[in-house]
C-alpha positions as MATLAB code, in Angstrom:
seq = 'MKHSLLAATVACAMATGGLSLNVHAAEEYKLGLVTFLSGGASGPFGIPAKNAADLIIDALNEGTLPGTFEGIGIDGRMIAPVFVDEAGGATKQTSEFRNLAQRDQVDAVVGYISSGDCLAIPPVAEELKMLTVLFDCGTPRVFEEADYKYVFRTHSTASMDNIAAARYVIDNVPELTSVSGINQNYSWGHDSWRDFTETLKVLRNDEIEITTEQFPKLFAGQYSTEISALQVNSADVIHTSFWGGDTDAFVLQAAARGLLEDNQLIFTAGETALNSLGKYLPDGTIIGARGPFGPFAPESELNTWFQSEFTKRFGTPPTFPAYHMAHALIGLKLAQDKAGIGASTEQVIEAFEYLEFEGPGGKVAMSRGEGHQAATEMVYGRVKQGDSGITFTDIARYSADCVNPPDGTDTVTWIQSGFPGATCD';
ca = [
    -119.678  156.013  -54.647;
    -116.009  156.497  -55.219;
    -114.983  160.056  -55.636;
    -114.321  161.540  -52.235;
    -111.116  163.475  -53.023;
    -112.326  165.048  -56.235;
    -115.784  165.596  -54.746;
    -114.224  167.628  -51.981;
    -112.431  169.705  -54.621;
    -115.687  170.161  -56.535;
    -117.540  171.103  -53.345;
    -114.924  173.721  -52.547;
    -115.063  175.071  -56.087;
    -118.867  175.261  -55.993;
    -118.770  177.023  -52.639;
    -116.482  179.693  -54.040;
    -118.265  179.931  -57.355;
    -115.138  178.801  -59.170;
    -116.400  175.510  -60.605;
    -115.398  174.945  -64.231;
    -116.341  172.417  -66.876;
    -112.763  171.209  -66.850;
    -113.037  170.310  -63.166;
    -116.305  168.439  -63.776;
    -114.894  166.568  -66.748;
    -112.104  165.157  -64.579;
    -114.500  162.559  -63.135;
    -117.567  160.959  -64.669;
    -120.911  159.878  -63.336;
    -121.309  156.603  -65.215;
    -124.984  155.988  -65.832;
    -126.360  152.744  -67.223;
    -129.320  153.406  -69.533;
    -131.457  150.488  -70.670;
    -134.152  150.919  -73.297;
    -135.286  149.089  -76.423;
    -132.909  149.997  -79.240;
    -134.203  147.212  -81.499;
    -137.372  145.159  -81.901;
    -141.059  146.035  -81.874;
    -140.937  148.297  -78.825;
    -138.015  150.396  -80.025;
    -139.950  152.660  -82.418;
    -142.778  153.834  -80.162;
    -140.944  153.603  -76.828;
    -137.248  152.807  -76.829;
    -135.939  155.357  -79.304;
    -138.033  158.294  -78.013;
    -136.767  157.420  -74.539;
    -133.136  157.325  -75.711;
    -133.621  160.632  -77.507;
    -134.935  162.157  -74.287;
    -131.963  160.748  -72.393;
    -129.542  162.295  -74.894;
    -131.309  165.659  -74.664;
    -131.584  165.784  -70.864;
    -128.045  164.499  -70.254;
    -126.564  167.063  -72.642;
    -128.523  169.836  -70.927;
    -127.466  168.675  -67.469;
    -123.832  168.417  -68.503;
    -123.965  171.874  -70.062;
    -125.946  173.354  -67.183;
    -128.680  174.590  -69.542;
    -131.705  172.668  -68.241;
    -134.330  175.264  -67.253;
    -135.221  175.337  -63.571;
    -133.508  175.505  -60.225;
    -130.996  172.751  -60.827;
    -127.706  173.091  -58.968;
    -124.404  172.673  -60.720;
    -123.814  170.668  -63.864;
    -124.113  166.947  -64.513;
    -125.052  164.850  -61.498;
    -123.288  165.408  -58.207;
    -120.905  167.803  -59.928;
    -119.757  165.118  -62.327;
    -120.301  164.959  -66.065;
    -122.774  162.207  -66.937;
    -121.280  159.462  -69.131;
    -124.115  157.243  -70.434;
    -123.635  153.532  -71.075;
    -126.540  152.435  -73.285;
    -127.806  148.843  -73.330;
    -130.445  147.399  -75.680;
    -133.381  146.032  -73.672;
    -134.245  143.477  -76.352;
    -133.791  139.823  -75.514;
    -135.924  139.055  -72.488;
    -135.557  139.065  -68.722;
    -132.766  136.485  -68.478;
    -130.576  138.430  -70.892;
    -131.370  141.699  -69.145;
    -130.428  140.277  -65.781;
    -127.030  139.376  -67.207;
    -126.670  142.801  -68.813;
    -127.561  144.454  -65.505;
    -124.783  142.535  -63.763;
    -122.388  143.667  -66.481;
    -123.345  147.296  -65.906;
    -122.848  146.989  -62.166;
    -119.761  144.754  -62.006;
    -117.902  145.217  -65.302;
    -118.760  148.810  -66.209;
    -119.060  149.911  -62.559;
    -121.816  152.409  -63.267;
    -122.969  154.685  -60.461;
    -126.675  154.055  -61.172;
    -128.993  152.442  -63.709;
    -132.052  154.044  -65.331;
    -134.077  151.739  -67.484;
    -136.695  149.209  -68.488;
    -139.890  149.351  -70.482;
    -140.939  145.710  -70.326;
    -142.883  144.743  -67.213;
    -141.131  141.370  -67.270;
    -137.764  143.115  -67.023;
    -139.064  145.444  -64.315;
    -140.017  142.433  -62.209;
    -136.752  140.597  -62.866;
    -134.244  143.398  -62.233;
    -135.138  144.707  -58.721;
    -134.025  141.572  -56.797;
    -130.678  141.751  -58.614;
    -130.377  145.478  -57.875;
    -130.893  144.678  -54.191;
    -128.282  141.926  -54.299;
    -125.716  144.203  -55.955;
    -126.749  147.309  -53.981;
    -127.130  149.202  -57.261;
    -129.257  152.363  -57.285;
    -131.830  151.714  -60.031;
    -134.649  153.876  -61.419;
    -137.391  152.155  -63.438;
    -138.492  154.705  -66.023;
    -141.394  153.300  -68.074;
    -142.865  149.898  -67.211;
    -146.450  149.875  -65.943;
    -146.970  146.805  -63.812;
    -148.091  147.653  -60.255;
    -146.617  144.378  -59.031;
    -143.105  145.815  -58.529;
    -143.906  147.543  -55.247;
    -147.197  145.775  -54.486;
    -145.507  142.405  -54.127;
    -142.172  143.424  -52.586;
    -140.220  146.190  -50.869;
    -136.946  147.418  -52.322;
    -134.258  149.706  -50.916;
    -132.223  150.383  -54.050;
    -135.076  150.571  -56.597;
    -137.277  153.556  -57.476;
    -139.923  154.260  -60.129;
    -140.659  157.876  -61.072;
    -144.067  157.489  -62.742;
    -147.411  155.919  -61.886;
    -148.429  152.359  -62.718;
    -150.946  151.153  -65.290;
    -153.561  150.982  -62.536;
    -153.823  154.760  -62.771;
    -154.412  154.599  -66.546;
    -157.368  152.250  -66.297;
    -159.013  153.540  -63.145;
    -158.960  157.004  -64.730;
    -160.249  155.560  -68.024;
    -163.272  154.098  -66.241;
    -163.945  157.354  -64.437;
    -163.624  159.246  -67.742;
    -166.175  157.175  -69.673;
    -168.621  157.369  -66.766;
    -168.201  161.147  -66.713;
    -168.195  161.721  -70.479;
    -170.252  159.011  -72.211;
    -173.960  159.697  -71.638;
    -176.126  156.667  -70.833;
    -173.152  154.316  -70.634;
    -174.446  150.776  -70.153;
    -171.979  148.480  -71.954;
    -168.289  148.108  -72.748;
    -166.121  145.765  -74.784;
    -162.374  145.381  -74.972;
    -159.440  144.362  -77.136;
    -156.186  143.965  -75.235;
    -152.936  142.100  -75.762;
    -152.833  138.572  -74.369;
    -150.265  139.009  -71.621;
    -150.159  140.585  -68.181;
    -150.303  144.199  -69.433;
    -153.484  143.589  -71.425;
    -155.216  141.426  -68.843;
    -154.343  143.734  -65.920;
    -155.467  146.812  -67.844;
    -158.814  145.260  -68.755;
    -159.294  143.968  -65.198;
    -158.683  147.372  -63.587;
    -160.934  149.135  -66.125;
    -163.890  146.758  -65.796;
    -163.571  146.264  -62.021;
    -163.623  150.042  -61.565;
    -166.723  150.324  -63.735;
    -168.476  147.559  -61.802;
    -167.814  149.256  -58.467;
    -168.724  152.763  -59.613;
    -171.860  151.567  -61.451;
    -172.990  149.030  -58.818;
    -172.467  146.153  -61.279;
    -174.862  147.764  -63.754;
    -172.488  147.520  -66.700;
    -172.601  144.917  -69.480;
    -169.444  143.468  -71.002;
    -170.396  142.495  -74.547;
    -167.089  140.897  -75.556;
    -163.447  140.786  -74.466;
    -160.802  140.034  -77.082;
    -157.194  139.052  -76.261;
    -155.116  138.615  -79.432;
    -151.496  137.593  -78.931;
    -148.812  140.266  -78.628;
    -147.717  141.634  -82.035;
    -150.386  139.567  -83.807;
    -150.533  142.136  -86.595;
    -153.904  140.977  -87.943;
    -157.143  141.734  -86.095;
    -159.924  140.978  -88.563;
    -161.489  138.335  -86.301;
    -161.381  140.594  -83.258;
    -162.728  143.602  -85.179;
    -165.643  141.501  -86.420;
    -166.364  140.383  -82.857;
    -166.338  143.995  -81.652;
    -168.708  145.011  -84.446;
    -171.127  142.136  -83.851;
    -171.075  142.583  -80.065;
    -171.371  146.342  -80.089;
    -170.916  148.350  -76.910;
    -171.071  151.981  -75.875;
    -167.280  152.066  -75.378;
    -164.428  149.876  -76.626;
    -161.372  149.809  -74.320;
    -157.860  149.026  -75.491;
    -154.437  149.242  -73.886;
    -152.709  148.368  -77.167;
    -149.296  149.915  -77.689;
    -146.626  150.124  -80.380;
    -147.059  148.238  -83.633;
    -150.258  146.635  -82.366;
    -151.821  150.090  -82.031;
    -150.697  151.070  -85.514;
    -152.007  147.889  -87.159;
    -155.266  147.932  -85.214;
    -155.995  151.593  -85.999;
    -155.388  151.101  -89.719;
    -157.515  147.934  -89.915;
    -160.256  149.301  -87.660;
    -160.437  152.513  -89.695;
    -160.755  150.540  -92.930;
    -163.597  148.469  -91.440;
    -165.422  151.522  -90.069;
    -165.001  150.472  -86.439;
    -163.529  153.820  -85.408;
    -166.325  155.825  -87.024;
    -169.150  153.680  -85.685;
    -167.900  153.131  -82.142;
    -166.511  155.104  -79.223;
    -162.954  153.952  -78.433;
    -160.645  154.754  -75.560;
    -156.911  154.154  -76.080;
    -155.229  154.194  -72.672;
    -151.739  154.383  -74.214;
    -152.665  155.813  -77.605;
    -150.678  159.042  -77.425;
    -147.561  157.494  -78.967;
    -149.524  156.888  -82.192;
    -150.767  160.461  -82.592;
    -147.816  161.683  -84.630;
    -147.932  158.820  -87.141;
    -151.580  157.720  -87.204;
    -153.490  160.666  -85.828;
    -155.166  161.395  -89.164;
    -157.001  158.069  -88.977;
    -158.560  158.833  -85.582;
    -162.027  160.374  -85.898;
    -163.312  163.189  -83.757;
    -164.264  161.965  -80.314;
    -161.670  159.191  -79.983;
    -160.474  159.183  -76.359;
    -156.708  159.231  -75.874;
    -154.519  158.751  -72.825;
    -150.778  159.428  -72.462;
    -150.023  157.343  -69.346;
    -149.902  160.545  -67.318;
    -149.881  164.316  -67.899;
    -147.576  164.072  -70.881;
    -147.354  165.166  -74.515;
    -150.421  167.241  -75.408;
    -151.660  167.004  -71.807;
    -148.490  168.258  -70.117;
    -149.034  171.370  -67.971;
    -147.548  174.650  -69.111;
    -144.169  175.414  -67.613;
    -140.811  176.783  -68.696;
    -139.343  173.297  -68.438;
    -142.066  171.696  -70.572;
    -141.860  174.426  -73.202;
    -138.102  173.862  -73.404;
    -138.519  170.070  -73.538;
    -141.149  170.203  -76.295;
    -139.227  172.741  -78.339;
    -135.731  171.284  -78.056;
    -136.873  167.682  -78.527;
    -138.853  168.571  -81.654;
    -136.022  170.671  -83.044;
    -133.425  167.955  -82.469;
    -135.381  164.826  -83.413;
    -138.046  166.136  -85.800;
    -141.055  164.963  -83.817;
    -142.657  166.023  -80.515;
    -141.846  163.999  -77.374;
    -144.336  161.288  -76.423;
    -144.886  159.788  -73.004;
    -141.855  157.415  -73.005;
    -139.681  160.486  -73.552;
    -141.356  162.218  -70.609;
    -140.907  159.108  -68.470;
    -137.175  159.090  -69.218;
    -136.875  162.825  -68.525;
    -138.569  162.412  -65.149;
    -136.339  159.499  -64.167;
    -133.165  161.444  -64.957;
    -134.362  164.624  -63.261;
    -135.474  162.678  -60.177;
    -132.091  160.971  -59.942;
    -130.268  164.291  -60.425;
    -132.317  166.030  -57.717;
    -131.982  163.165  -55.251;
    -128.232  163.061  -55.747;
    -127.920  166.838  -55.407;
    -130.158  166.836  -52.313;
    -127.926  164.222  -50.711;
    -124.914  166.433  -51.382;
    -121.602  166.111  -53.180;
    -119.773  162.987  -52.127;
    -122.896  161.392  -50.631;
    -123.017  157.622  -50.270;
    -125.567  155.542  -52.162;
    -127.492  155.089  -48.923;
    -127.617  158.871  -48.448;
    -128.900  159.322  -52.012;
    -131.582  156.717  -51.349;
    -132.647  158.562  -48.222;
    -132.856  161.808  -50.225;
    -134.855  160.095  -53.023;
    -137.500  158.607  -50.712;
    -140.691  160.717  -50.683;
    -138.999  163.306  -52.929;
    -141.335  165.715  -54.733;
    -140.177  167.488  -57.868;
    -141.346  169.171  -61.055;
    -140.579  167.566  -64.390;
    -141.708  168.584  -67.876;
    -144.876  166.560  -67.163;
    -145.609  168.424  -63.930;
    -145.486  167.295  -60.319;
    -143.997  163.947  -59.383;
    -144.491  162.769  -55.805;
    -142.616  159.682  -54.626;
    -145.516  158.984  -52.303;
    -146.136  155.270  -52.775;
    -144.084  152.113  -52.260;
    -142.707  153.535  -48.993;
    -141.309  156.481  -50.921;
    -139.947  154.516  -53.889;
    -142.969  154.643  -56.231;
    -144.336  157.833  -57.799;
    -147.926  158.922  -58.168;
    -148.997  161.549  -60.704;
    -152.238  162.892  -62.066;
    -153.861  161.250  -65.113;
    -155.432  162.989  -68.101;
    -157.752  161.951  -70.928;
    -159.142  163.958  -73.823;
    -161.057  163.554  -77.073;
    -159.461  163.949  -80.492;
    -160.559  166.942  -82.547;
    -159.301  167.042  -86.132;
    -158.565  170.437  -87.648;
    -156.714  172.129  -90.473;
    -153.714  172.697  -88.209;
    -153.708  169.158  -86.841;
    -155.148  167.435  -83.797;
    -156.388  169.285  -80.755;
    -158.300  167.896  -77.783;
    -161.701  168.541  -76.294;
    -163.356  167.356  -73.092;
    -159.992  167.170  -71.340;
    -160.358  165.756  -67.834;
    -157.605  165.674  -65.228;
    -157.740  163.202  -62.338;
    -155.604  163.948  -59.307;
    -152.990  161.451  -58.162;
    -154.976  160.584  -55.045;
    -158.104  159.929  -57.148;
    -156.633  157.247  -59.397;
    -153.636  155.778  -57.522;
    -154.081  153.365  -54.591;
    -152.848  154.716  -51.250;
    -149.425  153.659  -50.047;
    -149.484  150.059  -48.856;
    -152.704  149.091  -50.672;
    -152.744  146.872  -53.761;
    -154.797  147.953  -56.742;
    -157.418  145.208  -56.836;
    -158.128  145.455  -53.106;
    -158.494  149.225  -53.391;
    -160.891  149.032  -56.331;
    -163.049  146.243  -54.949;
    -163.309  147.922  -51.533;
    -164.718  151.067  -53.147;
    -161.614  153.305  -53.361;
    -161.259  154.205  -49.652;
    -159.380  157.464  -49.189;
    -159.710  158.523  -52.831;
    -159.729  162.286  -53.294;
    -161.348  163.329  -56.556;
    -162.080  166.930  -57.514;
];
């Protein structure tokens, strides 16, 4: 942090109520923002996240974000974003991260959708002492396998998605006895399927049949073989953690083959496809939004503003990557403001640890990972088609302490030991 003289001026101005935009504009809060701007993940994730960043940053700089936010910008300084394309893999992103820290001298970095990048960046952030907020990736390994001082994540992991999915089908699919799955053949798909089926086994005392498990390669595009296998080996519920173009292609091909009409499917990350492919989803399809986001976001002034302004500006409602980005920026803003104008990075870190705040997706509690990892509630609902579009029925909300492992406990251990300490309504 490098703004002591001007910060003192800003602090004085704020104390006397005389702060002006001109004073703020005199020094910038340089913020590195990393999201997919090209490639297969840009459409469903990267661009909505960038749009949310543009919207939230503008509102913070203008002081128009609804809520009890102090001052404008972050730490009294106007936010100057430095966007970086996440495409290219972990090695490239590690180099880009060093450029942000050493060449661009950003004050903080918010970024990363890919789990591979989220595992590669934290050790570098520690080395460079760069405050970093992971905004979207789902792997629980970040804080289950290591402790970090300079790294935070402001949303829950994929463990929450799949533990809640298992609880939902038990609660909402009568006479459930069998499941099948189609998931992408990399860590996201395998971990999602593992957490879903292990949860079912524990909660049903191993009385659950797995009829088939399909793992096509990432971005395969064609799923005729897998769809045939799912139809031949029918089950009461088909689980998928597909995302992005894989979701789009699978939904279109599955709809054409009748798989969606004849089988009960649960899409743990399907909310991003609602705007483009929702018409192909039959009544009863179970959808998750990786948290209380999009159609499952709780009512609040902030969420109403976020939904309205995002839709007005970008022509489509915000999906969960947009919410994830909004929460990361708001968490960083509140931590910095809590630490106080002119605070050191270490003081901001201290303020960020165990912080609780309200975002457009509701309550965020930095209650895991020794205060560096968030836990939120999880929501699922069933699609209901209507003349005015999609609504949801059978909406079930699972509290954070019901579907997130306690602090210091890894996901698999927690599931297989019977969810000790879980608090479910």
